[in-house]
Amino acid sequence: MDINLKKALRMTILKLEGLEYLVIGSMSLYLHGINVSPRYIDFLTTPEILVEIFVRLKEYQTKEVYFDKTEGRNSWRTFFNIESIEVEVLGNVDNLAWSKNISGNKVVVECDGIFIPCVSLEASIIAYEKMLRLKKVGLIKNFLNKPC
C-alpha cells in the first residue's frame, strides 16, 4: 500500500475512534486481502455521525457537506485531504447500494496494529451488484471461493 495512503488511513482511523462507521470500497477490499490498489479511502456512516466526523476532520476538509442523489447515493457527502489522499465520507440516508445497517455488516480487520471496521465482503457483493460493478463482484467471489 502507498505510504501516504497508509498514513492517511491510520490518522483517520485514530481521529474517528469511538464513532460508528465502515471503510467501504477498494480500501475495504484491500484490507480484506483482495489484490486491488486503492487510491483513496471511502467511509460509510449515518448522517448524525457524519456531523461528528466533520468536526473531527474539519482542518482537512476540501468540500462542504452536501446531499448527493446521483447514482442512487441518497446520502450526505463530504471530502477531506489527508496526507495528499482523498477521503470521502457518506452519511447514508437511503443509499440504493449500501445498507444502513452499519453494525450488522461490520468486520474488524487488523492492519499494522490498528483495528479497522470494514464492510463485510458479503455486503460488498450486494452493493456492487446493485451498482452494476460486476468486475468487483467477480474479484470478491473469486477471493471467497479460492481454496486454502
Coordinates of C-alpha atoms in Angstrom, one line a residue:
M1 CA 0.0 0.0 0.0
D2 CA 1.2 3.5 -0.8
I3 CA 2.9 5.1 2.2
N4 CA 0.7 8.2 2.1
L5 CA -2.4 6.0 1.8
K6 CA -1.3 4.0 4.9
K7 CA -0.6 7.3 6.8
A8 CA -4.0 8.8 5.9
L9 CA -5.8 5.6 6.8
R10 CA -4.0 5.3 10.2
M11 CA -4.5 9.0 11.0
T12 CA -8.2 9.0 10.1
I13 CA -9.0 5.8 12.0
L14 CA -7.3 7.2 15.1
K15 CA -9.2 10.5 14.8
L16 CA -12.5 8.7 14.4
E17 CA -12.0 6.5 17.5
G18 CA -15.3 5.7 19.2
L19 CA -17.5 6.5 16.2
E20 CA -19.7 4.1 14.2
Y21 CA -18.6 3.8 10.6
L22 CA -17.3 1.4 8.0
V23 CA -14.5 1.5 5.5
I24 CA -16.0 0.6 2.1
G25 CA -14.9 0.4 -1.5
S26 CA -11.5 -0.6 -2.8
M27 CA -9.8 0.1 0.6
S28 CA -12.1 -2.3 2.3
L29 CA -11.4 -5.0 -0.3
Y30 CA -7.6 -4.4 0.1
L31 CA -7.8 -4.7 3.9
H32 CA -9.7 -8.0 3.5
G33 CA -6.8 -9.3 1.4
I34 CA -8.1 -8.8 -2.2
N35 CA -5.4 -7.8 -4.7
V36 CA -6.6 -4.2 -5.6
S37 CA -4.8 -0.9 -5.5
P38 CA -6.9 1.7 -3.6
R39 CA -6.2 5.3 -4.4
Y40 CA -8.5 6.9 -1.8
I41 CA -10.5 6.0 1.3
D42 CA -14.3 5.7 1.5
F43 CA -16.2 5.7 4.8
L44 CA -19.9 5.0 5.3
T45 CA -21.8 6.2 8.4
T46 CA -25.0 7.7 9.4
P47 CA -25.9 11.4 8.8
E48 CA -25.7 12.0 12.6
I49 CA -22.2 10.6 12.9
L50 CA -21.1 12.4 9.7
V51 CA -21.6 15.6 11.6
E52 CA -19.1 14.4 14.3
I53 CA -16.6 13.2 11.6
F54 CA -16.9 16.6 10.0
V55 CA -16.0 18.3 13.4
R56 CA -13.0 15.9 13.9
L57 CA -11.6 16.3 10.4
K58 CA -12.6 19.9 9.7
E59 CA -9.0 21.0 9.2
Y60 CA -8.6 18.6 6.3
Q61 CA -12.0 19.3 4.6
T62 CA -11.9 20.1 0.8
K63 CA -15.6 20.2 0.1
E64 CA -18.6 21.4 2.1
V65 CA -21.2 18.7 3.2
Y66 CA -23.9 18.3 0.5
F67 CA -26.7 16.0 -0.3
D68 CA -25.9 13.7 -3.3
K69 CA -28.8 12.0 -5.1
T70 CA -26.7 10.9 -8.1
E71 CA -26.4 7.2 -9.0
G72 CA -28.7 6.3 -6.0
R73 CA -26.3 7.6 -3.4
N74 CA -29.1 9.5 -1.5
S75 CA -26.5 10.4 1.2
W76 CA -24.9 13.4 2.7
R77 CA -21.3 13.6 1.4
T78 CA -18.1 15.4 2.1
F79 CA -14.4 15.1 1.2
F80 CA -11.1 15.6 3.0
N81 CA -7.5 15.6 2.0
I82 CA -5.2 13.8 4.5
E83 CA -1.6 13.1 3.6
S84 CA -2.4 14.0 0.0
I85 CA -5.1 11.3 -0.1
E86 CA -8.7 11.9 -0.8
V87 CA -11.0 10.7 2.0
E88 CA -14.8 10.6 1.2
V89 CA -17.5 10.2 3.9
L90 CA -21.1 9.2 3.1
G91 CA -23.8 9.8 5.6
N92 CA -26.3 7.2 4.4
V93 CA -29.9 8.4 4.3
D94 CA -31.3 5.9 1.7
N95 CA -28.4 4.7 -0.4
L96 CA -29.6 2.2 -3.0
A97 CA -26.4 0.1 -2.8
W98 CA -25.1 0.3 0.8
S99 CA -27.3 -0.9 3.7
K100 CA -28.0 1.4 6.6
N101 CA -27.2 -1.5 8.9
I102 CA -23.6 -0.5 9.7
S103 CA -23.0 -2.7 12.7
G104 CA -24.7 -5.7 11.0
N105 CA -22.3 -5.6 8.1
K106 CA -19.1 -4.9 10.0
V107 CA -15.9 -7.0 10.0
V108 CA -13.0 -5.7 12.0
V109 CA -9.7 -6.1 10.2
E110 CA -6.3 -5.6 11.8
C111 CA -3.7 -3.7 9.8
D112 CA -0.3 -2.6 11.2
G113 CA -1.6 -2.7 14.8
I114 CA -4.8 -0.8 14.3
F115 CA -8.3 -2.3 14.1
I116 CA -10.4 -1.1 11.2
P117 CA -14.1 -1.5 10.9
C118 CA -14.7 -2.6 7.3
V119 CA -17.9 -3.6 5.4
S120 CA -18.2 -7.4 5.1
L121 CA -17.3 -8.9 1.7
E122 CA -20.8 -10.3 1.5
A123 CA -22.4 -6.9 1.9
S124 CA -19.8 -5.6 -0.6
I125 CA -21.0 -8.1 -3.2
I126 CA -24.6 -7.0 -2.7
A127 CA -23.7 -3.3 -3.0
Y128 CA -21.5 -3.8 -6.1
E129 CA -24.2 -5.9 -7.8
K130 CA -26.7 -3.1 -7.2
M131 CA -24.2 -0.6 -8.7
L132 CA -23.6 -3.0 -11.6
R133 CA -19.9 -3.1 -10.9
L134 CA -19.6 -6.7 -11.9
K135 CA -15.8 -6.8 -12.1
K136 CA -15.6 -6.1 -8.4
V137 CA -18.3 -8.7 -7.7
G138 CA -16.2 -11.2 -9.6
L139 CA -13.0 -10.2 -7.7
I140 CA -14.7 -10.7 -4.4
K141 CA -16.4 -14.0 -5.3
N142 CA -13.1 -15.4 -6.7
F143 CA -11.3 -14.4 -3.5
L144 CA -14.0 -16.1 -1.3
N145 CA -14.0 -19.2 -3.4
K146 CA -10.3 -19.7 -3.7
P147 CA -9.0 -22.8 -2.0
C148 CA -6.8 -22.5 1.1

